[in-house]
Amino acid sequence: MALQVSPLAPESYPDLPVIAGVRFATAAAGIKYKNRTDVLLAVFDEGTSVAGVLTRSKCSSAAVDWCKANLGGGVARALVVNSGNANAFTGRKGQQSVEQTAAIAAKAVGCSVAEIFLASTGVIGEPLDANKFSGVLDTMAAALSDQPWMEPAKAIMTTDTFPKLGTASIDIDGVEVRINGIAKGSGMIAPDMATMLSFVFTDMPIKAEVLQALLGQHVKSSFNAITVDSDTSTSDTLLAFATGKAKGIEPIETLDDPRAEIFGEALRDVLFDLAIQVVRDGEGATKQVAVHVEGATSDESAFRIAKSIADSPLVKTAIAGEDANWGRVVMAVGKAGEPADRDRLSIRFGDLVVAHNGERAAGYDEAATSAYMKGDELELTASLGLGEGRATVYTCDLTHGYIAINGDYRS
Amino acid sequence: MALQVSPLAPESYPDLPVIAGVRFATAAAGIKYKNRTDVLLAVFDEGTSVAGVLTRSKCSSAAVDWCKANLGGGVARALVVNSGNANAFTGRKGQQSVEQTAAIAAKAVGCSVAEIFLASTGVIGEPLDANKFSGVLDTMAAALSDQPWMEPAKAIMTTDTFPKLGTASIDIDGVEVRINGIAKGSGMIAPDMATMLSFVFTDMPIKAEVLQALLGQHVKSSFNAITVDSDTSTSDTLLAFATGKAKGIEPIETLDDPRAEIFGEALRDVLFDLAIQVVRDGEGATKQVAVHVEGATSDESAFRIAKSIADSPLVKTAIAGEDANWGRVVMAVGKAGEPADRDRLSIRFGDLVVAHNGERAAGYDEAATSAYMKGDELELTASLGLGEGRATVYTCDLTHGYIAINGDYRS
């Protein structure tokens, strides 16, 4: 099925700089389709530290299990990603497949299997034949390049309608440090620890433990704050690789190092940029929606209420219909199971107060609200009036496009 | 918007018998539309006991609050239901509206306001003008009838495409006891204690406390086991009225009375019948789906996993597309957050084993499975292999019809 490019696709793509110590290649290995780029090999110089957050699904894929086992080592030499087959729910065959893939990659790159990280995305339940990687990874390892980043971003796409790239650079100790990131994801998006697949690369010298702590912190307000369809993937994988090749900087060894916060903010910018791109490429999306909850009893409570609103099919179809149906927001607050007092609840669409203290706002302006709903970037705010807890969840609308993509898809 | 009748609508409707002690009338009060039946008044003889289960939404409607306050009394003389306006999130105005409506009804019927029960369904956030009931309820009270039950069933419909009626009769102490029920509901269906609206009437003599206990018990496997779109209503109301007019039966005074179980089973049959009709009239539904979970660590855990599968947009769109995409069932088990072991998980579509012990079943027959998916009543079973916990949740598929109904609906 040929998918129309999302109306929310970016008008242009950023030109990502070289990250010293990172080289890559892409290839068509015929995983599912012929003549379609479906494998990414990224190779890192020695001394690269790695951190990751992975799906909490009880049915995680074989590649996720592999990464979990190897993250403890904290060092990476290569990443192999394939699209077209998730290698999830493939039992012992799946485990053998990742072992064999890692062995082929380790031989091609010249490192130990524990330094290989793997990710797979695509159909669930179909055994992945690792033999498909066998000549391919050798050829790729002999043709590595540090540019252009558009290639790896495209190689990991499945139902995505546009490639997702993000970059940031910061000054640390007078040296320019770079962070590049790529992501894929469009449906089955309600990340519990990460999105479908995202990989971030930096030349910052930073200890794996510190990188892990920063990643865990900033995933909360980026990938873990988005939802397309409330369905959490078996394959969610976010990995960050730090080559340490930015010259003349002492490594960050602890979280107390004041540079950790500066680096963390830049990392967060890249993660957030990529996460929003995933929402903007949500299956069938025509509008991007930020759902803010404030005045909740805690931030966690605010997050669960925001998620309840952002996941509600009735809220999302109303947005698709450009209908200022704030009653459905009331419903979604009410069903969240979190502390809420109907008679203190107020709701805003953009800056327009539509409901106040438990009933329609006195100054409710239907024409202005309807006009606001025609925009393609909307902000809904539910103000609970109970405490200081706040959170934001990002989502998209629910349209005929989502049904067409997922009701016609053949496993 | 004229809605097409659900393809899952019944071919004929049951002919409900008279329930001694129950009379009713319907009328068009112009609540939202002109010339559309939108009010039901049911009047009960003195001595009628009442029980109810109401939404747990934190944003419950004014009518729900009214019923909660009056259920403690255990006696009912009248029920007033309107469609077209939910009187939810209407603040002090909503409360005044129910008080005024109850006063009008109490005067028309000749009872105290505490014996009046109210339910409203329709748009959220729009004040309900109780003056609309003022002449109407008097006229209705003067024109009560005990037949035909099709009229009250139709009066409470909103986006329903067919009226929902159920009946059962049982022999208690050699006497025929009757139970009739009606329900409405199509969207915003994920009842937490009851469905949108359902009313059950019986001539059984039974104490309110016992009726309440039986209702609470049997709602679990009926209304609380269905979901159309995971969105819980602000107005969910299930009320049961027992007139006690079945002649020559001693009242059931305690749950220990062996007749409580017999009566409870018949009550459950009516509740279940109505609940399934709500699923079969789910907005846009073309298929009815029973999701069974077995082998979970507890019944509660099994229920949460079954709900996760039944609420998954990706599972529901696959069913709409007649796609035997069991990988999405794996995903939904994995995201439920309940104990599950991927490598013990097996999945059946009907009697066809599609996945076994964590991978595609050895004897997986794609042609047979695809043929099975073309049916309009499907059974999916996830077998966890961990314990004895089991549960079933009933749902429908997610189609373009749902988007059309909810994306075009104007508040």
Coordinates of C-alpha atoms in Angstrom, one line a residue, chain A residues 57-61 65 89-91 93 124-127 188 229-232 234 312-314 317-318 321 323-328 330-331 334-335 337-338 340 342 345 355 358-360 366 398-400 402-404 406-407 409-411, chain B residues 57-61 65 89-91 93 124-127 188 229-232 234 312-314 317-318 321 323-328 330-331 334-335 337-338 340 342 345 355 358-360 366 398-400 402-404 406-407 409-411:
Chain A
S57 CA 6.0 -5.1 27.1
K58 CA 5.8 -8.6 28.6
C59 CA 6.1 -9.8 25.0
S60 CA 9.3 -8.0 24.1
S61 CA 11.1 -8.9 20.9
D65 CA 16.0 -9.0 25.1
F89 CA 7.1 -13.7 19.3
T90 CA 9.3 -16.0 17.4
G91 CA 10.4 -18.1 20.4
K93 CA 14.1 -19.3 16.6
I124 CA 5.3 -9.7 14.6
G125 CA 5.4 -13.5 14.7
E126 CA 7.3 -14.2 11.5
P127 CA 10.7 -15.9 12.0
M188 CA 1.5 1.1 17.7
D229 CA -3.1 4.9 19.4
S230 CA -2.5 3.8 22.9
D231 CA -0.9 0.6 21.6
T232 CA 2.5 -0.2 23.1
T234 CA 6.9 -5.2 21.5
S312 CA -9.7 8.7 24.0
P313 CA -11.1 7.8 20.6
L314 CA -14.0 10.2 21.1
T317 CA -12.4 11.8 16.4
A318 CA -13.9 15.1 17.6
G321 CA -13.9 16.6 12.8
D323 CA -15.5 19.9 16.6
A324 CA -14.9 21.8 19.8
N325 CA -16.5 19.0 21.8
W326 CA -15.2 19.7 25.2
G327 CA -17.8 17.4 26.8
R328 CA -15.6 14.5 25.6
V330 CA -14.8 16.1 30.6
M331 CA -15.6 12.4 29.9
G334 CA -13.8 11.5 34.5
K335 CA -12.8 8.1 33.4
G337 CA -9.7 7.1 37.8
E338 CA -7.5 10.0 39.2
A340 CA -10.7 15.2 40.1
R342 CA -16.1 18.1 38.6
L345 CA -12.6 21.6 36.5
A355 CA -15.6 25.4 30.5
G358 CA -17.8 22.5 36.3
E359 CA -19.9 24.0 33.6
R360 CA -19.8 25.8 30.2
E366 CA -18.5 29.1 19.9
L398 CA -8.0 9.7 14.8
T399 CA -9.1 9.7 11.2
H400 CA -10.3 7.5 8.4
Y402 CA -5.9 5.3 10.6
I403 CA -8.6 2.8 9.8
A404 CA -7.5 2.5 6.2
N406 CA -4.6 -0.7 9.8
G407 CA -7.7 -2.3 8.5
Y409 CA -2.6 -4.0 6.4
R410 CA -1.9 -7.7 5.8
S411 CA 0.1 -9.6 8.3
Chain B
S57 CA -16.7 8.7 36.5
K58 CA -15.3 11.6 38.5
C59 CA -17.4 13.9 36.3
S60 CA -20.7 12.1 36.8
S61 CA -24.0 13.7 35.6
D65 CA -25.7 12.1 41.6
F89 CA -21.1 19.0 33.5
T90 CA -23.8 21.6 34.0
G91 CA -22.8 22.7 37.5
K93 CA -27.8 24.6 37.0
I124 CA -22.6 16.8 27.7
G125 CA -22.3 20.4 29.0
E126 CA -25.6 21.8 27.8
P127 CA -28.0 23.0 30.6
M188 CA -18.8 6.0 24.8
D229 CA -14.4 2.3 22.4
S230 CA -12.8 2.3 25.9
D231 CA -14.5 5.6 26.7
T232 CA -16.5 5.5 30.0
T234 CA -20.5 10.4 32.6
S312 CA -6.7 -2.1 21.3
P313 CA -7.3 0.0 18.1
L314 CA -4.9 -2.2 16.2
T317 CA -9.0 -2.5 13.0
A318 CA -7.4 -5.9 12.1
G321 CA -10.1 -5.9 7.9
D323 CA -7.0 -9.9 9.0
A324 CA -5.9 -12.8 11.3
N325 CA -3.2 -10.5 12.7
W326 CA -2.5 -12.4 15.9
G327 CA 0.7 -10.4 16.4
R328 CA -1.5 -7.5 17.5
V330 CA 0.5 -10.5 21.4
M331 CA 1.2 -6.8 21.5
G334 CA 2.3 -7.5 26.4
K335 CA 1.2 -3.9 27.1
G337 CA 1.1 -4.6 32.5
E338 CA -0.1 -7.9 34.0
A340 CA 2.5 -12.8 31.3
R342 CA 5.8 -14.7 26.3
L345 CA 1.5 -17.7 25.6
A355 CA 0.3 -19.3 18.2
G358 CA 5.6 -18.0 22.3
E359 CA 5.7 -18.5 18.5
R360 CA 3.5 -19.2 15.5
E366 CA -3.6 -19.4 7.2
L398 CA -13.3 -0.5 14.7
T399 CA -14.4 0.7 11.3
H400 CA -14.7 3.8 9.1
Y402 CA -17.0 4.8 14.0
I403 CA -14.9 7.7 12.6
A404 CA -17.8 8.9 10.5
N406 CA -17.9 10.6 15.8
G407 CA -15.9 12.8 13.6
Y409 CA -21.1 14.6 15.3
R410 CA -21.7 18.2 16.2
S411 CA -21.8 19.1 19.9

